[in-house]
XYZ file of C-alpha atoms in Angstrom:
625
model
C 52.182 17.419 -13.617
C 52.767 14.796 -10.823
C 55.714 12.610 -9.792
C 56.012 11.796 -13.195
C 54.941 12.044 -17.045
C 51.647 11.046 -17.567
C 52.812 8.081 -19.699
C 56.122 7.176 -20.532
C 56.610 5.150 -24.092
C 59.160 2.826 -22.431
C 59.504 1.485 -18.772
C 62.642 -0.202 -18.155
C 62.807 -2.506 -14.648
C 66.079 -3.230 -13.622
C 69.315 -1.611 -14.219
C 71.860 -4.102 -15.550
C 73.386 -4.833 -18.668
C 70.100 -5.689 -20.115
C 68.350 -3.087 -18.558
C 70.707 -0.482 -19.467
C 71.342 -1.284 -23.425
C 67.185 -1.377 -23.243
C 66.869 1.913 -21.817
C 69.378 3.932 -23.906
C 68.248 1.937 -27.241
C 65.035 3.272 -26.550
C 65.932 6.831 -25.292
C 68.387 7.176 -28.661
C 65.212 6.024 -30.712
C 63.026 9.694 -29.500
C 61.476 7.247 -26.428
C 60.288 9.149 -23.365
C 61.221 6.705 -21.193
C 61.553 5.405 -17.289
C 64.637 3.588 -16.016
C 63.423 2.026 -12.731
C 65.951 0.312 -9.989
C 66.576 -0.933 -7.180
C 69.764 0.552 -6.250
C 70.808 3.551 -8.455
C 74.513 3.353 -7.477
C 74.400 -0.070 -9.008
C 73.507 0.304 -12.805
C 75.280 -1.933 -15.100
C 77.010 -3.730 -12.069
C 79.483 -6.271 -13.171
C 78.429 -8.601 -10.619
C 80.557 -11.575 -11.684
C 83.812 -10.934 -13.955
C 84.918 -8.184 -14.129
C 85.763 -8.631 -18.264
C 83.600 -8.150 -21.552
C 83.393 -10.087 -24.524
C 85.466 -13.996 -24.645
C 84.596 -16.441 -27.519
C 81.806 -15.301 -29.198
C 81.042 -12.854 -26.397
C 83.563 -10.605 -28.143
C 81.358 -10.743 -31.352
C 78.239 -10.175 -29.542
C 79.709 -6.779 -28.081
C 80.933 -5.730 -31.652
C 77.532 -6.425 -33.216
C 76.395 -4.186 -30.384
C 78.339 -1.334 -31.018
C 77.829 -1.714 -34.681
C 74.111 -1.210 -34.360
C 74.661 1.954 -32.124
C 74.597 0.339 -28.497
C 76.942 1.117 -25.886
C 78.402 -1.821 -24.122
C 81.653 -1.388 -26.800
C 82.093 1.976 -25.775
C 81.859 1.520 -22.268
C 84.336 -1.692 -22.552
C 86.674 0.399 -24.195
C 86.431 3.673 -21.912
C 87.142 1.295 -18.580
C 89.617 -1.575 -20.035
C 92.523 -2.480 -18.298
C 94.040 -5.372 -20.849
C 92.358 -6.301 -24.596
C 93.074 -9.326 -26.215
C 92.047 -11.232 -28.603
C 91.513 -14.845 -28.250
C 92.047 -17.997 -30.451
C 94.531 -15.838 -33.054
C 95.905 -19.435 -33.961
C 92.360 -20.620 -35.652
C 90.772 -19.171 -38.592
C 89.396 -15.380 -38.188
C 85.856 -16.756 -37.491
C 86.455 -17.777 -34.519
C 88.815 -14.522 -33.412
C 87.171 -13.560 -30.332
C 87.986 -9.734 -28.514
C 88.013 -9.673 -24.867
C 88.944 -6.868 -22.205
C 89.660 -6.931 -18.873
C 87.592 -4.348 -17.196
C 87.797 -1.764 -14.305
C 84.694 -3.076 -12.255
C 83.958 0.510 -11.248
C 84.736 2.229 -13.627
C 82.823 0.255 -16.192
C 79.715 0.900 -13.325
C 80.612 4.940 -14.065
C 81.258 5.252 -17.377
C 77.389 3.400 -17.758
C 75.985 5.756 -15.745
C 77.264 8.965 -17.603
C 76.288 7.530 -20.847
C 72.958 6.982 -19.598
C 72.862 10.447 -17.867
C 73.599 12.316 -21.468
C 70.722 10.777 -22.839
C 67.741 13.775 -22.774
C 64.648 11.224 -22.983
C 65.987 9.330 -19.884
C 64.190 9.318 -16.489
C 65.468 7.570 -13.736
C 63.671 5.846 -10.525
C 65.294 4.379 -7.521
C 62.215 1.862 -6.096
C 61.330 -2.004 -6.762
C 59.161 -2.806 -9.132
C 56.317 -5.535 -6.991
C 53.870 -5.945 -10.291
C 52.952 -4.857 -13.663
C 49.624 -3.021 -13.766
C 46.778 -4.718 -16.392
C 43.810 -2.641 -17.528
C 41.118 -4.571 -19.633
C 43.800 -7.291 -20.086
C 45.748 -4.679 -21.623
C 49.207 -3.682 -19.847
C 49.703 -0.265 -18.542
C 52.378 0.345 -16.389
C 54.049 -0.612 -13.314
C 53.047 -0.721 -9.683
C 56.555 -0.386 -6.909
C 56.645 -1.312 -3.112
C 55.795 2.612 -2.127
C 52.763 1.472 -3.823
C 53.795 4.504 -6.724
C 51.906 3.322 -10.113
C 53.732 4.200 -13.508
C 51.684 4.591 -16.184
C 53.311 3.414 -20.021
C 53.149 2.130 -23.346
C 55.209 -0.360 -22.924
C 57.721 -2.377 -20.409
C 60.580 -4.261 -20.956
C 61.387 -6.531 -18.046
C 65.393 -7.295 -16.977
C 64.976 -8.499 -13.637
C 68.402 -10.591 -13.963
C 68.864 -12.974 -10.614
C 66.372 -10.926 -8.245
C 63.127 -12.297 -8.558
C 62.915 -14.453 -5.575
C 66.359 -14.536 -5.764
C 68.008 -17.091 -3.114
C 71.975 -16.999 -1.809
C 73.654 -19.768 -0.772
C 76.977 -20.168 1.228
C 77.493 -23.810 2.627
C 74.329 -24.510 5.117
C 73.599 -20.609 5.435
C 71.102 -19.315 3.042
C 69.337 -16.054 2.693
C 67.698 -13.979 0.353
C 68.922 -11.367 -1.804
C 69.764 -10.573 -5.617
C 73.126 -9.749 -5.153
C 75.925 -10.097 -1.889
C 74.590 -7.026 0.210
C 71.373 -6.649 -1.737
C 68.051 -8.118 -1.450
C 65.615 -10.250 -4.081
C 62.902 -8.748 -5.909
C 59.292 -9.976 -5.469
C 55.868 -10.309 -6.440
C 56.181 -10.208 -10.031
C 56.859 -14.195 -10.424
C 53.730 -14.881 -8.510
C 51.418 -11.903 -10.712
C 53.448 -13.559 -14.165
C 52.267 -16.691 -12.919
C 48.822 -16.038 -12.507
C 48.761 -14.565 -15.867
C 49.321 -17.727 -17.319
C 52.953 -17.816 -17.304
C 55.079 -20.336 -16.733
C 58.222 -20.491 -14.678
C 61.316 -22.237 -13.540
C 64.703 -21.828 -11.531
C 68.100 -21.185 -12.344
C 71.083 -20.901 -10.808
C 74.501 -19.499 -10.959
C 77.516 -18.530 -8.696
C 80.719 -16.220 -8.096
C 84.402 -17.124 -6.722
C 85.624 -15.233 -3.504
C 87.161 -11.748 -4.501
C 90.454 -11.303 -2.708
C 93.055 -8.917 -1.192
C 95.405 -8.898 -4.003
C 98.245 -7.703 -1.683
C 98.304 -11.072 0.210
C 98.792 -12.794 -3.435
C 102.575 -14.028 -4.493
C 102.577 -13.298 -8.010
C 106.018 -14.414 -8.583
C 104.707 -17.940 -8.014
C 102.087 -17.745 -10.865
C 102.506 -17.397 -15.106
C 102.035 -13.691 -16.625
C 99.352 -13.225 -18.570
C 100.199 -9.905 -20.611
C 97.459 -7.991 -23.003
C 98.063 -7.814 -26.506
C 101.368 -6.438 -27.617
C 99.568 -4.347 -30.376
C 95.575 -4.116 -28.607
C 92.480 -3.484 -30.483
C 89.143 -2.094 -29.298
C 85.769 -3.230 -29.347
C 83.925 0.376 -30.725
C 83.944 1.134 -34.374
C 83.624 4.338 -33.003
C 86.067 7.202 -32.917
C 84.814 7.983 -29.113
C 87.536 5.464 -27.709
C 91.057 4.710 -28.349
C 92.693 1.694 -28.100
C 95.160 1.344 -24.620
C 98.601 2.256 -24.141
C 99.422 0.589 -20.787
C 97.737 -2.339 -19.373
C 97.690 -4.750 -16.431
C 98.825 -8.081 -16.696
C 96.444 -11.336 -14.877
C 98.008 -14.428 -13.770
C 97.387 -18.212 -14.115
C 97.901 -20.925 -11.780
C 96.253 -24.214 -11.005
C 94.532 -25.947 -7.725
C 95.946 -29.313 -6.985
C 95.161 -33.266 -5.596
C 95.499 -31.671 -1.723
C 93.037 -28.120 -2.870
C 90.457 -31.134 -4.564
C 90.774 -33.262 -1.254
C 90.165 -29.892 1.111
C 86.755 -28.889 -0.925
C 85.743 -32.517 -1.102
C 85.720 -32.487 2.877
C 82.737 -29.580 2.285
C 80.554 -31.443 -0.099
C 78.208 -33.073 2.840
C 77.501 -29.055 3.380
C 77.639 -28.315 -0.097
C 74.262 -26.734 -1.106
C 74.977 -28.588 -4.718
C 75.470 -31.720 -3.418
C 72.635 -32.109 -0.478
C 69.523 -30.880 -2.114
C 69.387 -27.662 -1.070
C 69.971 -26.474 -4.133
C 67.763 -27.827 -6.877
C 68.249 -25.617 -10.021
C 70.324 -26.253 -13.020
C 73.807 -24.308 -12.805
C 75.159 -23.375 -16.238
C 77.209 -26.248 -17.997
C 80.326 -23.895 -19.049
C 81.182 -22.652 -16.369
C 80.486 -25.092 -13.302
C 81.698 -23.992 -9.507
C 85.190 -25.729 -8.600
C 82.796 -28.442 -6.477
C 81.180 -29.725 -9.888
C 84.471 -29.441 -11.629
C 85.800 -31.810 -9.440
C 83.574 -34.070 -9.112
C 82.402 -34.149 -12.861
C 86.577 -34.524 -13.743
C 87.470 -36.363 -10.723
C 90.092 -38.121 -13.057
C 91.981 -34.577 -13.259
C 95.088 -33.233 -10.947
C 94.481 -29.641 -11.416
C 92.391 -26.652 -12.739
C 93.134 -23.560 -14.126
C 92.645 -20.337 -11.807
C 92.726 -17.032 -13.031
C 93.941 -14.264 -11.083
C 91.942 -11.133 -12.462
C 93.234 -7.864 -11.259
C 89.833 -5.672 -10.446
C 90.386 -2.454 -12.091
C 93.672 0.163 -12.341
C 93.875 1.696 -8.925
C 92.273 -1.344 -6.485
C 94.049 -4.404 -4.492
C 90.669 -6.372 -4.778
C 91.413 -9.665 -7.307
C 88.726 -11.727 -8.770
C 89.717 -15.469 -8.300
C 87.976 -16.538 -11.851
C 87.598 -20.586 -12.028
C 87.075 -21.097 -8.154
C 83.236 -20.056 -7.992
C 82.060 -22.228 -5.051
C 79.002 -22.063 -3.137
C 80.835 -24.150 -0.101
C 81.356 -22.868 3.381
C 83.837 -20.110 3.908
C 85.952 -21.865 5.941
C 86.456 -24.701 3.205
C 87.039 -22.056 0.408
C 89.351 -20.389 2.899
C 91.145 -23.744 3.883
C 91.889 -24.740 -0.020
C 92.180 -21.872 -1.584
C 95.589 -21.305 0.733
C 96.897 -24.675 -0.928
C 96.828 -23.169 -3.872
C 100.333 -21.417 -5.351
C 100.776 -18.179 -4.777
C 97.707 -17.965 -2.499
C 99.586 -19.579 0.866
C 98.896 -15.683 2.806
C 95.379 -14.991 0.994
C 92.789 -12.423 2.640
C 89.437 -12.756 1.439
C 87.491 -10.028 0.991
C 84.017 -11.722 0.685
C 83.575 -15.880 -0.093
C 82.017 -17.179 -3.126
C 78.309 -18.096 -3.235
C 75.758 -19.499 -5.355
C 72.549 -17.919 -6.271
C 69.090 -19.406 -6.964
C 66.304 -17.207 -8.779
C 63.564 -17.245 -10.952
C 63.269 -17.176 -15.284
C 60.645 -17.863 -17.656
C 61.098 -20.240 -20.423
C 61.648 -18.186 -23.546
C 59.484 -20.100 -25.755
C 56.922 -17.770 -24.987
C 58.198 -15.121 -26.346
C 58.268 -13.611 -30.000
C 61.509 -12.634 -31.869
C 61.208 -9.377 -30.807
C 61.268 -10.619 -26.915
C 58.058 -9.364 -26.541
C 55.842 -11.447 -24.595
C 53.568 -13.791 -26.502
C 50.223 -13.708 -23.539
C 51.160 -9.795 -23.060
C 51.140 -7.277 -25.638
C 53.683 -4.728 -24.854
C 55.697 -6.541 -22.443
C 59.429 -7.582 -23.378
C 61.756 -9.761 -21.609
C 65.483 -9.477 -21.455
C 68.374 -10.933 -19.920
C 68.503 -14.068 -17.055
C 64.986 -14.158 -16.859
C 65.246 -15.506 -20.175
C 67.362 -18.349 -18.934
C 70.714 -16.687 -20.263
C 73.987 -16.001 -18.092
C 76.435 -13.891 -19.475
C 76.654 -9.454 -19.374
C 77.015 -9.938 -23.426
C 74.020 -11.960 -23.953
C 71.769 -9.726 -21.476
C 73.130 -6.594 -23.503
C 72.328 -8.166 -26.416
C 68.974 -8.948 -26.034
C 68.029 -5.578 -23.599
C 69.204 -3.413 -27.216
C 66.877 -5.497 -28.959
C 63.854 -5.552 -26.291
C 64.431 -1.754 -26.120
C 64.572 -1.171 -29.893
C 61.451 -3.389 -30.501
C 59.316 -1.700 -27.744
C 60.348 1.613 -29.212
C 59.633 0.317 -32.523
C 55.785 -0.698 -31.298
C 55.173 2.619 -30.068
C 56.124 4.331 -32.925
C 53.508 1.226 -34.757
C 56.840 0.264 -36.960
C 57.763 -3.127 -38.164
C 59.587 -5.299 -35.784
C 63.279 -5.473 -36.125
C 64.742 -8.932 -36.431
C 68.036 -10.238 -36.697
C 68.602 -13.699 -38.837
C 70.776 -16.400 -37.971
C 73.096 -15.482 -41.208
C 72.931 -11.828 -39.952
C 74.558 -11.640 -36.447
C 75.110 -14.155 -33.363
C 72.552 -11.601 -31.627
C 69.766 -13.251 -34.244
C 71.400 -16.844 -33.534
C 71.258 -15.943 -29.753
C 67.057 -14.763 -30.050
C 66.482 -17.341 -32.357
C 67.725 -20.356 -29.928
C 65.806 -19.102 -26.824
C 62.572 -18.451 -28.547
C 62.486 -21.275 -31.021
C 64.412 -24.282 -28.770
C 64.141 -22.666 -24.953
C 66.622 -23.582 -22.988
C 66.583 -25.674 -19.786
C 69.804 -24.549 -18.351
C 71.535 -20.808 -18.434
C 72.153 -20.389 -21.968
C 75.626 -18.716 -23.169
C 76.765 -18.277 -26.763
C 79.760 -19.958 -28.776
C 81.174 -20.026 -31.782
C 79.750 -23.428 -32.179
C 76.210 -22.370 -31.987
C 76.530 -19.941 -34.846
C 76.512 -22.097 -38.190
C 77.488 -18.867 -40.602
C 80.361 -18.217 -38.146
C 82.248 -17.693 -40.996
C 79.833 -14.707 -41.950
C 79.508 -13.764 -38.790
C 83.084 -12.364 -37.995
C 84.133 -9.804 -35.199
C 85.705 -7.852 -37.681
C 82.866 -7.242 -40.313
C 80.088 -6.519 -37.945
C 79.977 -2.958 -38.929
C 79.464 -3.821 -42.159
C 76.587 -6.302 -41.415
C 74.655 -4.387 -38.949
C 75.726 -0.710 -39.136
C 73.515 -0.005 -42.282
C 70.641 -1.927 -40.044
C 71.303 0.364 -36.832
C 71.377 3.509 -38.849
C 67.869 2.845 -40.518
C 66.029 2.306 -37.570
C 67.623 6.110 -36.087
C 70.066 3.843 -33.360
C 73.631 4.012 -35.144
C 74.271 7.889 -35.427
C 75.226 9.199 -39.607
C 78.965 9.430 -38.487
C 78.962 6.300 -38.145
C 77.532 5.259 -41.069
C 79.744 7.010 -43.057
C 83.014 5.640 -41.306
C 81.722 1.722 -42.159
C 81.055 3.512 -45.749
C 84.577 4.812 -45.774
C 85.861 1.484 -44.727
C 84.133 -0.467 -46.872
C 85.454 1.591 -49.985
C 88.982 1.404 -49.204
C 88.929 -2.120 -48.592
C 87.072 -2.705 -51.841
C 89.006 -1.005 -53.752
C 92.277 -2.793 -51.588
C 90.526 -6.093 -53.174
C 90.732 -4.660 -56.549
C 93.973 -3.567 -56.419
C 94.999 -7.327 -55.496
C 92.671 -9.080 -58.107
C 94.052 -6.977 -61.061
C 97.904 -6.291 -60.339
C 100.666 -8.506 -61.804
C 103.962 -9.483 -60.217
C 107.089 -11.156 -61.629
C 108.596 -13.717 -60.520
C 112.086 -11.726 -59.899
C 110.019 -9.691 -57.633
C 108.238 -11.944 -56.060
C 110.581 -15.276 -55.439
C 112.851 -13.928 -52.997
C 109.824 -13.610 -50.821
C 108.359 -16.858 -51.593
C 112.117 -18.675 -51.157
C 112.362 -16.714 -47.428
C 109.037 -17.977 -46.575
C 109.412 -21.962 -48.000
C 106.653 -21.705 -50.453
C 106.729 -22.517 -53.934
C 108.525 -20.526 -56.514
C 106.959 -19.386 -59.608
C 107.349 -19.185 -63.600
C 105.605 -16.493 -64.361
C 103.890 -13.458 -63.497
C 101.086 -14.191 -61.123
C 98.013 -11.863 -60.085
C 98.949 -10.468 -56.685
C 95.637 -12.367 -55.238
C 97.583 -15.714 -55.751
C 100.103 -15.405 -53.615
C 98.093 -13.325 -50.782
C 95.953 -16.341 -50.456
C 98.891 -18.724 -50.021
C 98.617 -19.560 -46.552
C 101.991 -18.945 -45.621
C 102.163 -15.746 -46.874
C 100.671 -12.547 -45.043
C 100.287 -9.008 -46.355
C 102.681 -7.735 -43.832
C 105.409 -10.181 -46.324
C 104.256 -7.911 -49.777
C 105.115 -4.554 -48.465
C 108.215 -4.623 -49.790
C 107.135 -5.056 -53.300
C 107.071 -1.748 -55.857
C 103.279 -1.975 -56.541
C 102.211 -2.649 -52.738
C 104.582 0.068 -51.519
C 103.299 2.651 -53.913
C 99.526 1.475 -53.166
C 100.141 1.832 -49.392
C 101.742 5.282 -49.535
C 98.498 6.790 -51.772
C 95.420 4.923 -50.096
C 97.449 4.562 -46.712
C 94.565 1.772 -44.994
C 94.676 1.201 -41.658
C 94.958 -1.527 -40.083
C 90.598 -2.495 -39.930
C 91.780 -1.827 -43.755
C 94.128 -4.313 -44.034
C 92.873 -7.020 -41.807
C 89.546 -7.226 -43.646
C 91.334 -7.201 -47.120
C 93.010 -9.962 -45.639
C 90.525 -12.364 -44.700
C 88.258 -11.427 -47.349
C 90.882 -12.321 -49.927
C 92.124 -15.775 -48.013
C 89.110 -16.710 -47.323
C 86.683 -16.119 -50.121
C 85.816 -19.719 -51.004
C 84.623 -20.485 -47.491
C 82.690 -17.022 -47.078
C 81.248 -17.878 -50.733
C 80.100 -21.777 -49.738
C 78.645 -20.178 -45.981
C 76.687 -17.631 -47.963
C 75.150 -19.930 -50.614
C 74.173 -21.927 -47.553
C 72.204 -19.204 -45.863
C 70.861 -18.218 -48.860
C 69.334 -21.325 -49.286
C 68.169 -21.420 -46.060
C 66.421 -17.757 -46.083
C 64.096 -18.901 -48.938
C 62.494 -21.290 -46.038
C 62.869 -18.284 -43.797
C 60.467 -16.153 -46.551
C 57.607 -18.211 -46.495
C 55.204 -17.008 -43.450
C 53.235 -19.114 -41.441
C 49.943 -17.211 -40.509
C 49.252 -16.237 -37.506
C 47.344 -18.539 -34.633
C 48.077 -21.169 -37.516
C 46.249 -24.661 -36.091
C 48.822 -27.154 -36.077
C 46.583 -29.726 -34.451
C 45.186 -30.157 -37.882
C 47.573 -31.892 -39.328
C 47.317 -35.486 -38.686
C 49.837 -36.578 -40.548
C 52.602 -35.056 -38.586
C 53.918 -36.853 -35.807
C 52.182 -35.679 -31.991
C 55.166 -34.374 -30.744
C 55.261 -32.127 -33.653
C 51.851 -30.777 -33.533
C 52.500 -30.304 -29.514
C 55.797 -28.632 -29.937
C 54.705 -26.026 -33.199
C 51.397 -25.543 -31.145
C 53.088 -24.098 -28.263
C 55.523 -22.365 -29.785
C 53.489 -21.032 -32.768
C 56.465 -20.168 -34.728
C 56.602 -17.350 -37.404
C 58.378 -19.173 -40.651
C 58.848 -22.430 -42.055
C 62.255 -22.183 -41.634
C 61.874 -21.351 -37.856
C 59.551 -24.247 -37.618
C 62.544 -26.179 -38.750
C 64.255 -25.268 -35.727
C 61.841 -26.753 -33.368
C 63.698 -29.471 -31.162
C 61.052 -32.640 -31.843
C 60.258 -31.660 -35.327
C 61.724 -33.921 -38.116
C 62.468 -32.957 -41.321
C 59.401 -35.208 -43.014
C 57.299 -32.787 -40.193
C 58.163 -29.761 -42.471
C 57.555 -31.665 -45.410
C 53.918 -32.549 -44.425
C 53.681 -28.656 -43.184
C 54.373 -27.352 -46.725
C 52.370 -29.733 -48.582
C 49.679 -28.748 -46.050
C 50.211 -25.007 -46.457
C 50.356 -25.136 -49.967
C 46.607 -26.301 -49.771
């Protein structure tokens, strides 16, 4: 045997959070298969925040975990603070988010990786792909070493051709300290691919000891904190460290403003589209020039460093201007930087042309995942690297593809937006995007997609039975609720205490749960509850999702009629290499748009930016011809 297997099943190129939920989705799933990087010592890099999960982020991880991947685990194993965001609003939009130890996360990634048997790894850059009889083979590197595989799932995040910028200086590289990726654009494009630019940027990391925290607002963890795994493998933390808040000012705006004629944003240099959510202190000050002040967080990197993340100020300026007004902000009058912000240019492919399962419409066998699919975010790369990795696994095996719905998980919303709309700007999930958010919960993902992960041999039996377990004792927590009686002696004194109306007569314990002044926590002092608790003792997963299915239930009943509804467009097919052209009573942009992106259901079809609802009216009259 040579350097390596014959064949591999899998290829994975590029070792981030797309790269590495790919490889050990496919490795779980009985894959031989190939991790190949640039930099081994760099898998899984957080190369921006150092936190997982945020608004609808949080969700994304969850839905992870509960289909057997591991960027929950590894969250949990390197957290320094959990919390979870937007309590005040209804649980659909309850969000879980941990600070992170930046190298620890990096470690615990690595081990994971390391314990999988079917896992190869490669330190060398990938320059091409190699094509036999317009059929894909392998990989070729820069030691000119050729790969040989079923299949390869791309997650080349901001390296190919990647470009940094810092004021008027500019130089290549993927990463500070490491260099771009190429070839690959140029052999995609001559292929018959098309391409564009992106581009995205980081704040200066500082020396936190030259930081006066007493200046800024505490920002604590959770007094009680969850986890992100479903898993028994991680527990949740019992210390934490705090970040801070505090704001830039008139003076900080007028000191960056001074920059902008060097600004790489501002005089062409820079041509890309940066992502909209989270612009670089520049655009936010020129976008809101009507505003005094923006928020800065001060993000502690990890349990045991003095390095601090400086998360709202990512600037692509000259050093000396991020220098100059970053000291006019409070508590940063003595900073030390240990390396200035920058902004980085590189290369994606519009993901219209791919299929749900990311593989590669022109290619057969070739998936793409992560910010070469025009996303930005370590939750939506890991999102789409499990699902690249579990269809490619899937395809060797010559099983069905595995697709998520929108009405299933914000991972289906996620691949159904990119392939079905494309994006022109780096793509990053919210609440908002999602319209069964209320189905689509960060504390029922278990129950949504750990049956899922388990069938296709990704979600291990334990944990199978633990969502079972769960899922019985809330049920029969429901019941319980639905069917028990209380008086109103019992039950008024509670009522009174909490200003709600008093009642006349015995009442089903469901009635006054779903008051919405009342929580569970205010019925444990009833007889029946009491006596309940002490027998079925739930925890607190238990309890919550009793809870919320309980208050709720109206809403979760409407959302699910809805998507029911929806699904029966989403069953009818439309065949394959279908000839949209053909139907001259749709409108041209139509016909253009469908052609293109050749989409697999009506319903999908639907979707289609350009495509009016009389379009899909003409479509199924046509079809049904």
């Amino acid at each position: 045997m040579g350097l390596f297997k014959e064949t591999y099943d899998v290829i994975v190129v590029g070792g981030g959070h797309a790269g590495s939920e790919a490889a050990a989705a496919a490795a779980n799933m009985g894959c031989n298969t190939l991790l190949i990087t640039m930099n081994l010592q760099n898998i899984a890099q957080m190369s921006c925040n150092p936190a997982m999960g945020g608004i609808a982020k949080g969700q994304i991880v969850r839905e992870i975990d509960a289909l057997g991947g591991l960027s929950g685990i590894v969250s949990d194993l390197s957290a320094i603070q959990f919390k979870m965001l937007n309590k005040s609003k209804g649980p659909a939009m309850w969000s879980p988010r941990v600070q992170s130890d930046r190298m620890r996360f990096a470690e615990a990634w690595r081990s994971e990786l390391e314990l999988l048997p079917t896992l190869d790894f490669y330190q060398d850059m990938v320059t091409g792909l190699l094509i036999e009889n317009d059929k894909l083979v392998g990989v070729r590197t820069s030691l000119g070493v050729e790969m040989r595989s079923k299949t390869v799932v791309l997650t080349s995040g901001t390296f190919l051709n990647g470009l940094i910028h810092i004021g008027e200086k500019q130089f290549g590289g993927g990463r500070a300290g490491e260099r771009a990726s190429t070839g690959i654009t140029e052999q995609l494009e001559s292929l018959g691919f098309d391409s564009g630019r992106m581009k995205t940027g980081t704040p200066p990391r500082v020396d936190g000891r030259s930081l006066d925290f007493s200046k800024m607002q505490e920002q604590p963890g959770d007094t009680k904190p969850s986890k992100f795994s479903y898993s028994d493998k991680t527990k949740p933390l019992t210390k934490q460290r705090s970040c801070h808040v505090t704001y830039t000012s008139r003076e900080v705006h007028e000191l960056l403003r001074e920059g902008f004629d060097q600004s790489p944003m501002f005089n062409g240099r820079i041509k890309s589209v940066g992502p909209r959510y989270c612009p670089s202190i520049e655009d936010k000050i020129n976008r809101f020039a009507d505003k005094d002040r923006h928020q800065i967080f001060v993000e502690p990197e990890g349990w045991s460093t003095v390095e601090v993340y400086v998360n709202g100020f990512s600037t692509s300026l000259p050093e000396d201007v991020q220098f100059n007004a970053l000291k006019k902000v409070e508590g940063f009058e003595n900073v030390r930087f240990f390396r200035p912000g920058y902004a980085i240019e590189y290369d994606y492919f519009p993901p219209t042309q791919l299929k749900h399962t990311l593989e590669t419409k022109l290619i057969q066998g070739l998936y793409f995942a992560g910010q070469i699919n025009g996303t930005t975010g370590y939750e939506e790369a890991a999102a789409q690297g499990l699902m690249a990795g579990v269809n490619a696994a899937r395809s060797v095996k010559q099983e069905a593809p595995f697709i998520l719905n929108r009405d299933e998980a914000y991972i289906g919303v996620l691949i159904d937006d990119l392939t079905t709309k494309g994006t022109e700007e780096p793509y990053r999930m919210f609440t908002s995007r999602a319209e069964y958010r209320t189905l689509l919960r960060q504390d029922n993902a278990d129950f949504r997609l750990t049956p899922k992960g388990y069938a296709i041999g990704l979600a291990k039996e334990d944990r199978l039975r633990k969502m079972e377990n769960k899922e019985k004792a809330t049920d029969s927590f429901v019941s319980f609720f639905q069917k028990t009686s209380v008086s109103p002696s019992d039950i008024n004194p509670i009522l009174e205490s909490k200003s709600s109306a008093l009642v006349k007569q015995s009442d089903k314990l469901v009635r006054v749960l779903t008051r919405p002044n009342i929580a569970l926590e205010d019925l444990v002092g009833l007889e029946s509850v009491k006596n309940y608790l002490a027998a079925a003792q739930p925890d607190d997963e238990v309890k919550e999702q009793v809870t919320v299915q309980l208050k709720y239930a109206g809403y979760i009943a409407k959302e699910k009629n809805n998507a029911d509804k929806f699904n029966r467009l989403e069953g009818i097919k439309i065949p394959d290499n279908f000839d949209f052209s053909k139907i001259s009573s749709m409108s041209f942009e139509a016909r253009e748009k469908l052609k293109a992106i050749q989409p697999r259901t009506v319903s999908q079809a639907s979707r289609v930016s350009g495509v009016s609802p009389n379009d899909i009216s003409v479509l199924l009259v046509y079809m049904g011809r």
